[in-house]
Coordinates of C-alpha atoms and ligand atoms in Angstrom, one line a residue:
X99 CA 58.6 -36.2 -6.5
X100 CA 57.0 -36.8 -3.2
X101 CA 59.1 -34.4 -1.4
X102 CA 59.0 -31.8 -4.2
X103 CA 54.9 -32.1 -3.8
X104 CA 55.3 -31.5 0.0
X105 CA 57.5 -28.2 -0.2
X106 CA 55.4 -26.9 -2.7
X107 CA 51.8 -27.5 -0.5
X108 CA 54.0 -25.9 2.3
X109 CA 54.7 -22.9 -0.2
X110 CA 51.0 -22.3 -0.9
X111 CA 49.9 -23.0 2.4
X112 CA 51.9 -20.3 4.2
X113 CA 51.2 -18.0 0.9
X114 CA 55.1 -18.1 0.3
X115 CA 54.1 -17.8 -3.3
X116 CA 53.7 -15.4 -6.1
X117 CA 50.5 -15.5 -8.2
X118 CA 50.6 -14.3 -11.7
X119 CA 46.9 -13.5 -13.5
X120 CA 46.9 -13.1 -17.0
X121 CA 44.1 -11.3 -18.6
X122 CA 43.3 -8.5 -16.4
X123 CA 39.7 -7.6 -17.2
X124 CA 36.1 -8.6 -15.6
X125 CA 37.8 -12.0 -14.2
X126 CA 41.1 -11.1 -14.1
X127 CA 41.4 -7.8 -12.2
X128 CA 38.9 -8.6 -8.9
X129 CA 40.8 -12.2 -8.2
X130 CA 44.4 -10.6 -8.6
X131 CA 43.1 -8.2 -6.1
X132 CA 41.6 -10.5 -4.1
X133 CA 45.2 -12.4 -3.8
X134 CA 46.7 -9.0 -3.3
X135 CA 44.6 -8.1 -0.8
X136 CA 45.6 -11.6 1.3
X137 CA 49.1 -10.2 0.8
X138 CA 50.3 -12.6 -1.3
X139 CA 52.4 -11.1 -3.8
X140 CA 50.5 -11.0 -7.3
X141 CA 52.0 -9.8 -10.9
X142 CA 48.9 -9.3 -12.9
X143 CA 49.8 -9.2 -16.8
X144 CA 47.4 -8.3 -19.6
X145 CA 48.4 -7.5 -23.4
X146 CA 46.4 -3.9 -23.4
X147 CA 49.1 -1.1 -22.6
X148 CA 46.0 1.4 -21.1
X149 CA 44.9 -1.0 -18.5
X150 CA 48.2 -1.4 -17.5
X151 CA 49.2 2.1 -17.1
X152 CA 45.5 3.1 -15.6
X153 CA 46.6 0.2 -13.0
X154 CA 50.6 1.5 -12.6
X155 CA 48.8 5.1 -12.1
X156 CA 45.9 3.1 -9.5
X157 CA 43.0 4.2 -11.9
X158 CA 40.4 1.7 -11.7
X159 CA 37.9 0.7 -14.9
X160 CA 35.9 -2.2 -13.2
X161 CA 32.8 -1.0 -11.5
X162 CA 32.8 -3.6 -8.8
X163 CA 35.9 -3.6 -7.7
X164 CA 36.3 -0.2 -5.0
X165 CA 38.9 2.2 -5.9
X166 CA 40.2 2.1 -2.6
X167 CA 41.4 -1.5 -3.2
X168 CA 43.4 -1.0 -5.7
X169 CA 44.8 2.4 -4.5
X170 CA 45.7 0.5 -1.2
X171 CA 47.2 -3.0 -3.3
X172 CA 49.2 -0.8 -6.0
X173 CA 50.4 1.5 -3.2
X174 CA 52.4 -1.8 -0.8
X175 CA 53.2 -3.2 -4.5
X176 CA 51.0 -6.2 -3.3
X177 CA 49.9 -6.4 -7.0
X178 CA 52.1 -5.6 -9.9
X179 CA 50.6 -4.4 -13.4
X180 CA 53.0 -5.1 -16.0
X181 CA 53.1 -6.2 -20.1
X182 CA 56.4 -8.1 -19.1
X183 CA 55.5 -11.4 -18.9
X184 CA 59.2 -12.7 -18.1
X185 CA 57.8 -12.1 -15.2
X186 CA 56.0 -14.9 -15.5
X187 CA 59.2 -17.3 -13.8
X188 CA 58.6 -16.0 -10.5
X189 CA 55.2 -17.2 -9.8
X190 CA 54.4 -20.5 -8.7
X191 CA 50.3 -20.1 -9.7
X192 CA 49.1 -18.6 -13.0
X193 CA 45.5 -18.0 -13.5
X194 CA 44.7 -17.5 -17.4
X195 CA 41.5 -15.2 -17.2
X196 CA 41.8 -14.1 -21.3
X197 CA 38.5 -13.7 -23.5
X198 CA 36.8 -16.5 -25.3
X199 CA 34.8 -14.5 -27.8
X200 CA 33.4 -16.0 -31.0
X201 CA 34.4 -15.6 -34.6
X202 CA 32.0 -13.4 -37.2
X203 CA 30.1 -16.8 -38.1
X204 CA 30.0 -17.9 -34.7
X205 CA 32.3 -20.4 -34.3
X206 CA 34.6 -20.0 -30.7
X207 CA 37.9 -17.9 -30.9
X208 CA 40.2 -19.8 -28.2
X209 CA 43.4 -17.7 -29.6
X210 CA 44.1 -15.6 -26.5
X211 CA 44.3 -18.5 -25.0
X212 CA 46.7 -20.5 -27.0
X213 CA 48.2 -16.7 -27.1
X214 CA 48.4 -16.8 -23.1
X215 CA 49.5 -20.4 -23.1
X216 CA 52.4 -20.1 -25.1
X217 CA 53.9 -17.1 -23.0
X218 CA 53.7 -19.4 -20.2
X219 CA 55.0 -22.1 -22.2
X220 CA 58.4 -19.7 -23.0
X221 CA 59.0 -19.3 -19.4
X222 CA 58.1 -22.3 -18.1
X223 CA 59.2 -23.6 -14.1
X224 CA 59.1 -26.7 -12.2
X225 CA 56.5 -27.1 -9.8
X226 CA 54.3 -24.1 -11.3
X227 CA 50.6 -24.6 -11.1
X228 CA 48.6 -23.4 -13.4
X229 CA 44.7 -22.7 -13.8
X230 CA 42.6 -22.0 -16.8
X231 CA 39.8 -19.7 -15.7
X232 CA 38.1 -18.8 -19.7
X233 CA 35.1 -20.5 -20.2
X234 CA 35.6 -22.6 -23.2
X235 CA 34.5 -26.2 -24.6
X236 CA 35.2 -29.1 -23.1
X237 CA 38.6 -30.3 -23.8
X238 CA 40.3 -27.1 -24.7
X239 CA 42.6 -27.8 -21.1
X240 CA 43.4 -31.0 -22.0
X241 CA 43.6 -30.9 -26.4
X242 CA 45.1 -27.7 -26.1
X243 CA 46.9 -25.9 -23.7
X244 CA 49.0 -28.9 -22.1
X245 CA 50.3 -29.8 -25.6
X246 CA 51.6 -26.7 -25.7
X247 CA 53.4 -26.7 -22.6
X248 CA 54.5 -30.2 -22.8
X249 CA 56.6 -29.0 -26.0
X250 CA 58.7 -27.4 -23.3
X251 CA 60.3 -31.3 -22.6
X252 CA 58.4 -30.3 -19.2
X253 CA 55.2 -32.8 -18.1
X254 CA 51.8 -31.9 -16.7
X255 CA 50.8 -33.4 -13.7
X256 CA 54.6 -34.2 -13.0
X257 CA 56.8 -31.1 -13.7
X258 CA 53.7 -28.4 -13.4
X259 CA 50.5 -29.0 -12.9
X260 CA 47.2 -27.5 -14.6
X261 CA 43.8 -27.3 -13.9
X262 CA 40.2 -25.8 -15.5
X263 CA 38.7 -23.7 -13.0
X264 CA 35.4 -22.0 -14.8
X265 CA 34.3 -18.2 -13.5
X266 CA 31.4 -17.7 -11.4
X267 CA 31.6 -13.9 -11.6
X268 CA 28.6 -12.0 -11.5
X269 CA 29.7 -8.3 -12.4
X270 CA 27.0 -6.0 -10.9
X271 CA 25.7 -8.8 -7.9
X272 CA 25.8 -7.2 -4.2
X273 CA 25.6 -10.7 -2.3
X274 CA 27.6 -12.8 -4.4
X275 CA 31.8 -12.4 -5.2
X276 CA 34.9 -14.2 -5.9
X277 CA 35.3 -14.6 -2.0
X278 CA 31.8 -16.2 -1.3
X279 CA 30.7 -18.1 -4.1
X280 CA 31.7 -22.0 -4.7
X281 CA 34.0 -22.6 -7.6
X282 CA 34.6 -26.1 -9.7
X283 CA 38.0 -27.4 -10.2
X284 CA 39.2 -29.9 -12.2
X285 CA 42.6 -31.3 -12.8
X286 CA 44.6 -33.3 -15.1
X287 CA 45.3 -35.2 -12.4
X288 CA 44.9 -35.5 -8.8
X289 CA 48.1 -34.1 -7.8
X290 CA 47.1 -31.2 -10.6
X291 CA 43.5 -30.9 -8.7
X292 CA 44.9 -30.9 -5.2
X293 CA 47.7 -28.1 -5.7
X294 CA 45.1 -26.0 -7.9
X295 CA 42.3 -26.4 -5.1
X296 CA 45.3 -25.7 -2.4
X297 CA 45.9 -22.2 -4.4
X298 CA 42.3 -21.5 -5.5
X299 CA 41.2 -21.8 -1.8
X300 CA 43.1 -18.6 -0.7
X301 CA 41.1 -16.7 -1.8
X302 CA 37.7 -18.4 -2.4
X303 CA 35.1 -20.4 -0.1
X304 CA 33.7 -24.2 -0.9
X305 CA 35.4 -26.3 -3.6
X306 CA 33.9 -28.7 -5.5
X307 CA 36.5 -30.9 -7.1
X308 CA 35.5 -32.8 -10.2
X309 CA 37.8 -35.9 -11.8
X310 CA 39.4 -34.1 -15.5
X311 CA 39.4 -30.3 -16.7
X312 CA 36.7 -31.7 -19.4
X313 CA 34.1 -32.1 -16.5
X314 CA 34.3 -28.3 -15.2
X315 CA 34.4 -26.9 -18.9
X316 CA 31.0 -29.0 -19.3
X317 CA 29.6 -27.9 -16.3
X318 CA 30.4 -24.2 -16.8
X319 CA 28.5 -24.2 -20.4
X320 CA 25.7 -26.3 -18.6
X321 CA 25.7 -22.8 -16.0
X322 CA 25.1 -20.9 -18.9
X323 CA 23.2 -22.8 -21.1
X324 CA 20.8 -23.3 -18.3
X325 CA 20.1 -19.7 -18.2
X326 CA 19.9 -19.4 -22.0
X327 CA 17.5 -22.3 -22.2
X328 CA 15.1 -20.7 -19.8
X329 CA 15.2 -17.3 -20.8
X330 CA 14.4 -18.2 -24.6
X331 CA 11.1 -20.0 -23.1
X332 CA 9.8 -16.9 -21.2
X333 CA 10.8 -14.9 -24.0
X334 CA 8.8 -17.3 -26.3
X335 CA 5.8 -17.1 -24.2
X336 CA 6.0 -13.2 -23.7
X337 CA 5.3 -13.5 -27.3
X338 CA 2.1 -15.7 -26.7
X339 CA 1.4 -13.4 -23.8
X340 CA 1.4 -10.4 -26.1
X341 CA -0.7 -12.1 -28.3
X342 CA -3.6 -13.5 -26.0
X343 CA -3.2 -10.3 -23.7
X344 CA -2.1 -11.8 -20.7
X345 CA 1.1 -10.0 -18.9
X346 CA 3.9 -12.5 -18.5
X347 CA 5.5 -10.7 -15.8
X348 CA 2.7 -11.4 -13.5
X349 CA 2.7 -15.5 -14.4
X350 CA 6.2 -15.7 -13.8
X351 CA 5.5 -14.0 -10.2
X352 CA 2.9 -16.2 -9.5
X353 CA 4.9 -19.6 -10.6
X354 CA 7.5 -18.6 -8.6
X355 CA 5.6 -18.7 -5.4
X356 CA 5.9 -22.5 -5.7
X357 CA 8.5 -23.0 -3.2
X358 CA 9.8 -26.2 -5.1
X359 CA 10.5 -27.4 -8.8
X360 CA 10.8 -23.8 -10.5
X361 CA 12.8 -20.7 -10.4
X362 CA 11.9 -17.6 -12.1
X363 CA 13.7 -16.2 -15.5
X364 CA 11.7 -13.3 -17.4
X365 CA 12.1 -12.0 -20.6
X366 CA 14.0 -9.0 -22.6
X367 CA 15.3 -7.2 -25.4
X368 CA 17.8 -10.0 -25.8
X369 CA 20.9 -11.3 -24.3
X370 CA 24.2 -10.1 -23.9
X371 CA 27.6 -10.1 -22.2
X372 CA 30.6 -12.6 -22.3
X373 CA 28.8 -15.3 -22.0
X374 CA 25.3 -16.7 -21.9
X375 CA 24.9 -15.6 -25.6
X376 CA 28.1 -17.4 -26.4
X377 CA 28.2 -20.1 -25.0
X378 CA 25.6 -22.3 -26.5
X379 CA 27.5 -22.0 -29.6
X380 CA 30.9 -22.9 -28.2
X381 CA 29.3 -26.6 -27.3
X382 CA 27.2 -26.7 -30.8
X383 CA 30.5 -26.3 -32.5
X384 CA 32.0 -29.0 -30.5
X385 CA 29.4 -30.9 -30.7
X386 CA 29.1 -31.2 -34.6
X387 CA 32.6 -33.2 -34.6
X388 CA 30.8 -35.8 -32.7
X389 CA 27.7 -35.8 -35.8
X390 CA 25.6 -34.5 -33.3
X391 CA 23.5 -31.4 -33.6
X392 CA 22.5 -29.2 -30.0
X393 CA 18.8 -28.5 -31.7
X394 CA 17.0 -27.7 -28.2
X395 CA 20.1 -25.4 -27.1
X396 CA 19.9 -23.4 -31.1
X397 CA 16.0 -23.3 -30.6
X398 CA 17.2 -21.3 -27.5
X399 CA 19.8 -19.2 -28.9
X400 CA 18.0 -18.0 -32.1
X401 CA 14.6 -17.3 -29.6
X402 CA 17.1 -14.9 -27.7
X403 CA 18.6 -13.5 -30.9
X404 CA 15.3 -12.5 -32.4
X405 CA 14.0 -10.5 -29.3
X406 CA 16.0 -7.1 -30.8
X407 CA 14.1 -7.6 -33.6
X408 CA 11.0 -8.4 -31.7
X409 CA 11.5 -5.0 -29.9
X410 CA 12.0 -3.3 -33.1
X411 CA 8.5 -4.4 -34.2
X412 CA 6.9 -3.0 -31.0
X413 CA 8.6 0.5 -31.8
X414 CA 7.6 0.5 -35.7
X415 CA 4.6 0.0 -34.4
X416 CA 4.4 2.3 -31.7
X417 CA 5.5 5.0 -34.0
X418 CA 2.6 4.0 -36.5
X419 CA 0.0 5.2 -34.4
X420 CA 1.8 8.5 -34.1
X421 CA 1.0 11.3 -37.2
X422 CA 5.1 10.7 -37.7
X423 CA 7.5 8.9 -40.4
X424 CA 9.9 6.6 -38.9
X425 CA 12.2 9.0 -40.7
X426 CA 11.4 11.9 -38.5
X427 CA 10.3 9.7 -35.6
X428 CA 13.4 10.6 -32.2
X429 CA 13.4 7.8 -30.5
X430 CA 15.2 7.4 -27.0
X431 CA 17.3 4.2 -25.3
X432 CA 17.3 4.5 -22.0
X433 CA 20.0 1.8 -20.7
X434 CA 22.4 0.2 -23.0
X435 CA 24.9 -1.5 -20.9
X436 CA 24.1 -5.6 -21.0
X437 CA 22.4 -5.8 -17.9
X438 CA 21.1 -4.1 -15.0
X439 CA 23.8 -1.8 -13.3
X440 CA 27.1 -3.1 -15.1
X441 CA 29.2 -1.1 -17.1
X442 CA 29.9 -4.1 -19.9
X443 CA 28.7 -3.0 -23.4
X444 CA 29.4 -6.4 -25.1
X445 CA 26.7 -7.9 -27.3
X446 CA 24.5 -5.5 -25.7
X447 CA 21.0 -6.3 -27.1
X448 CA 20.7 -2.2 -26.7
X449 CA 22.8 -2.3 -29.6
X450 CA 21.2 -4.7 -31.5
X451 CA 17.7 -2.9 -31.2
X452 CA 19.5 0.1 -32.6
X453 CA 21.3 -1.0 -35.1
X454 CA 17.8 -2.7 -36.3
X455 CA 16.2 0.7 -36.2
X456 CA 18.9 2.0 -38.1
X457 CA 18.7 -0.6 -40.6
X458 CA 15.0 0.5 -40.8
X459 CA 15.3 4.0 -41.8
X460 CA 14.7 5.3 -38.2
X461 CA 17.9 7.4 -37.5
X462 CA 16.8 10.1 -34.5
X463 CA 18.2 7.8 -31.8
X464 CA 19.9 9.1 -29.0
X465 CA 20.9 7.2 -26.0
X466 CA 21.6 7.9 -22.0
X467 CA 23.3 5.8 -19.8
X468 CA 25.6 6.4 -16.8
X469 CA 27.8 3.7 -17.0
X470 CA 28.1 3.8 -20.9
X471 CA 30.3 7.1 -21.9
X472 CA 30.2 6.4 -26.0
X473 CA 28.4 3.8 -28.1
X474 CA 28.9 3.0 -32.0
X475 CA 25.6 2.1 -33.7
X476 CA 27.0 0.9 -37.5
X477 CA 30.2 3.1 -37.5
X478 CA 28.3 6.4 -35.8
X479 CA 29.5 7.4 -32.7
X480 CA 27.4 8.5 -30.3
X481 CA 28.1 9.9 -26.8
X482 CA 25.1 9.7 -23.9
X483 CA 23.1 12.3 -23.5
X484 CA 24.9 14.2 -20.3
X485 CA 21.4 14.3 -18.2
X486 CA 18.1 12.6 -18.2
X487 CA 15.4 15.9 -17.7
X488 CA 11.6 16.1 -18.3
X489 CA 12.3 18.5 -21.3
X490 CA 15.0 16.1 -22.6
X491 CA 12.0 13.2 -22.6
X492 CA 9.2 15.5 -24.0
X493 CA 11.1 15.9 -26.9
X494 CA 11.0 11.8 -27.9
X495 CA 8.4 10.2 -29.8
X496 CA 9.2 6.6 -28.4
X497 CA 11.7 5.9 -25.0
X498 CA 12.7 2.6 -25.3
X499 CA 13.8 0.7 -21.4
X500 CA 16.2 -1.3 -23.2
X501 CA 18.1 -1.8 -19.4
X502 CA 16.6 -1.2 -16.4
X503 CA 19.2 0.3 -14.4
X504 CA 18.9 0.8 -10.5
X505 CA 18.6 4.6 -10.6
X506 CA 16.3 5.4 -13.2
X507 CA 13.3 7.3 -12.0
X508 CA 10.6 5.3 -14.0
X509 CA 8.0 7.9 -12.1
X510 CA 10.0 10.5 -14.1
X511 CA 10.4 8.8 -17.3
X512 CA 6.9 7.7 -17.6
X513 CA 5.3 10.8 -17.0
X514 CA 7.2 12.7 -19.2
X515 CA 7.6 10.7 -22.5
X516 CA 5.2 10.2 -24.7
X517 CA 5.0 6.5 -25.0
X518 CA 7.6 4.4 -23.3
X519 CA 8.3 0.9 -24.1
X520 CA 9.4 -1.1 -21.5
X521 CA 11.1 -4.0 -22.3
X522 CA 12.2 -5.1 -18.5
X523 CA 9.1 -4.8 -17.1
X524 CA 11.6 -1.6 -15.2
X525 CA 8.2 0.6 -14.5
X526 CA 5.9 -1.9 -12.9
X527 CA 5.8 0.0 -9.7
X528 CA 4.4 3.4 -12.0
X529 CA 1.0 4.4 -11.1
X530 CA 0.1 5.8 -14.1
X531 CA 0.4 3.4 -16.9
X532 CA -1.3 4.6 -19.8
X533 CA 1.6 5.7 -21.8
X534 CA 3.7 2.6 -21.1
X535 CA 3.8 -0.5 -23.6
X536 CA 5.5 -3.1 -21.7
X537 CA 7.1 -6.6 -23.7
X538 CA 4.9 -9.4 -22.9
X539 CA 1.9 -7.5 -21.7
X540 CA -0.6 -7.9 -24.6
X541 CA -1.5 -4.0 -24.7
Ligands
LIG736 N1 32.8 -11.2 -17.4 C1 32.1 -12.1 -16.8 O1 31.1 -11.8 -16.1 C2 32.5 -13.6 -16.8 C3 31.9 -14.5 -16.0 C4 32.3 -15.8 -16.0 C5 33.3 -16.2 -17.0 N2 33.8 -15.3 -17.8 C6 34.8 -15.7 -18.8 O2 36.1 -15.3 -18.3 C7 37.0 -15.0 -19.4 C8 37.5 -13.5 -19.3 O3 36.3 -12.7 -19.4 P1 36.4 -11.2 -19.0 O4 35.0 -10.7 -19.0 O5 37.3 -10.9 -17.9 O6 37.1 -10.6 -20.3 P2 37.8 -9.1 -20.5 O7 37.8 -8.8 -21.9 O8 37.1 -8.2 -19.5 O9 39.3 -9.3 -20.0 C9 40.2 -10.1 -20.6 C10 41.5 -9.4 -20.6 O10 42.5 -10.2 -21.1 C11 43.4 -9.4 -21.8 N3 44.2 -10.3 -22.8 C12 43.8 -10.8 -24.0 N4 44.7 -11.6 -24.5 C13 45.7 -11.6 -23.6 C14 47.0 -12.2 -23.5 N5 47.4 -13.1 -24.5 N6 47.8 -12.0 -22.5 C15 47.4 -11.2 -21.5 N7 46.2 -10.6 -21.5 C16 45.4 -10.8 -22.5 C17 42.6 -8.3 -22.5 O11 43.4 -7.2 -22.8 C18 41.6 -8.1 -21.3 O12 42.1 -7.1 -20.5 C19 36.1 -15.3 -20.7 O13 36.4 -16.6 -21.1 C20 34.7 -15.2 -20.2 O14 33.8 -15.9 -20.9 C21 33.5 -14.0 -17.8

């Protein structure tokens, strides 16, 4: 056992190993790269036949990942794409990097990874370590997965080893990446958090190793929730601040100059993306088999969730002060990705404002984004508009900033449209504001 541990820490350490990642998406693709590119031979698998031949024919699809990466790691077959997960046999760590969406009523959808787990399970090796990288409720490592791979005969901890490793990701962020940022890893037991650090720390910086895999699902949702907490309480008091007429954006700038005790969130349409929108109601689904209800964390969540409609409101009543029906009224997104400079379209609040103004009768709505090609708003498809021109904005009643994206000229945009509503405070540097209704300004 001993001796087996020591050949295998020798393995890892000299990179004598292959690493398989499975799930090849915003997690997935930049950390099998990353092990590529430290020339340690990496088989990356993923279920979805078009990433894997844009991969075999080195097109990339993730914006922060440069092209001439994986050009250079397809080219010296330092990473392998492939749907062929017999593959799986050969490597000696496997990173599970599969979505954790959430069901219709909101409950958590962990099927890609029991999906992911039992591939693993039908090719199963001695000594293989493997990581769970999908944030998820605590438990899911432990109640979950290793069941399934102890039905093997094999035993965790002894035979393999697993570990819950949560994703600190942050598509879109210039100073933080997989290589620089800190990661939590917690194993089933120490042996289990020792090998998974050992492999982990190829190709990331600090560690911080935490005593089960229950401990660093927690903490991940506590990452998120965090952020959902705070956000729902500036969003809250943007709503105050429209109300008294303050501007919100300025009191968060000023509280932030405190150097200690507080650190700036600011509202929005909404939240979107993989995570901070679904995570509080992974742990309020866990939570209600232990009688216990997460009030404070859905306060937060259904704060967030009515911003859309809150941003609805400011158009319908935008538009009322124009001689228009919200019938006729052409109304403009500018931005629809999730955030700022990503191209991720999931749970967009973009999408959710337009979808509301659907649902209200007002149908003129055209989008333009770079990064976003097509949209559906309630089954219509809609491409971008190819170019953002002065005409183009002269011709809308209301431009909605629904995502501030980087290159925007706000100069541009407000002195062209009509009225703009801003709803990420994107055009605070414009000099002339009279057209421009921003969230949480009180105008
Ligand atoms: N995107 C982020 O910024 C981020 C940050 C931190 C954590 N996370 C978490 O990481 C996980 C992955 O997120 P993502 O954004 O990379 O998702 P993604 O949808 O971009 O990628 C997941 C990939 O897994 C593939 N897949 C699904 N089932 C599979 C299976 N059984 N076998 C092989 N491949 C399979 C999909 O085809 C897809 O390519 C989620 O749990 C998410 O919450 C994401």
């Amino acid at each position: 056992m001993k001796n087996n541990i020591e050949s295998l820490v020798k393995k890892i350490t000299n990179k004598d190993i292959t690493v398989g990642v499975i799930g090849l998406g915003y997690v997935g693709l930049p950390l099998a790269v990353e092990f590529a590119k430290k020339g340690i031979k990496t088989i990356g698998f993923d279920t979805d036949e078009n990433k894997i031949s844009s991969l075999k024919n080195k097109i990339n699809y993730i914006k922060d990942i440069d092209e001439q990466s994986i050009i250079e790691v397809i080219d010296n077959q330092a990473l392998i794409p492939t749907g062929d997960f017999s593959l799986l046999q050969q490597c000696t760590g496997i990173f599970i990097c599969v979505p954790t969406p959430f069901t219709p009523n909101k409950d958590p959808e962990i099927k890609f990874i029991i999906q992911a787990t039992e591939d693993i399970a039908k090719y199963l090796q001695k000594g293989q370590v493997i990581i769970l990288k999908s944030t998820t409720f605590p438990g899911t490592t432990e109640k979950y997965v290793l069941p399934i791979l102890e039905k093997t005969g094999l035993n965790g901890g002894e035979d393999f080893y697993l570990a819950f490793s949560p994703e600190r990701i942050d598509p879109g962020n210039k100073t933080w990446n997989t290589g620089n940022t800190p990661i939590v890893i917690g194993g089933i037991n120490d042996e289990s958090t020792e090998l998974a650090s050992l492999l982990h720390g190829l190709v990331v910086g600090k560690i911080k190793q935490v005593s089960s895999p229950s401990i660093a699902e927690m903490e991940k949702l506590l990452e998120n929730i965090f952020r959902s907490v705070n956000i729902a309480l500036v969003n809250e008091l943007a709503q105050l601040c429209d109300r008294i007429g303050i501007n919100i954006w300025e009191v968060v700038d000023a509280a932030s100059t405190k150097p200690f005790g507080f650190m700036p969130f600011y509202p929005g349409p909404g939240i979107g993306g993989h995570c901070i929108l679904i995570d509080p109601y992974y742990l309020a689904w866990m939570a209600r088999e232990y009688d216990f209800v997460t009030k404070f964390i859905q306060l937060a969540a259904e704060i967030n969730e009515d911003m859309p409609f809150y941003v609805e409101a400011m158009v319908v009543k935008e538009i009322a002060k124009q001689p228009i029906t919200l019938k006729d009224a052409k109304v403009l997104l500018l931005g629809v990705a999730f955030k700022r400079d990503v191209d991720d379209l999931r749970h967009s609040p973009a999408l959710k404002v337009a979808e509301i103004l659907y649902n209200d009768g007002i149908n003129n709505i055209e989008y333009y984004d770079p990064f976003i090609p097509e949209i559906k708003i309630k089954e219509i498809e809609k491409s971008s508009l190819p170019e953002l021109t002065p005409e183009l904005l002269k011709k809308q009643d209301i431009v909605i900033i629904t995502t501030d994206h980087s290159d925007f000229d706000y100069e541009m945009i407000a002195k062209n449209s009509k009225v703009v509503i801003d709803s990420r405070n994107a055009c605070k540097n414009v000099k002339d504001r009279s057209n421009i209704v921003l969230l949480g300004e009180g105008k």
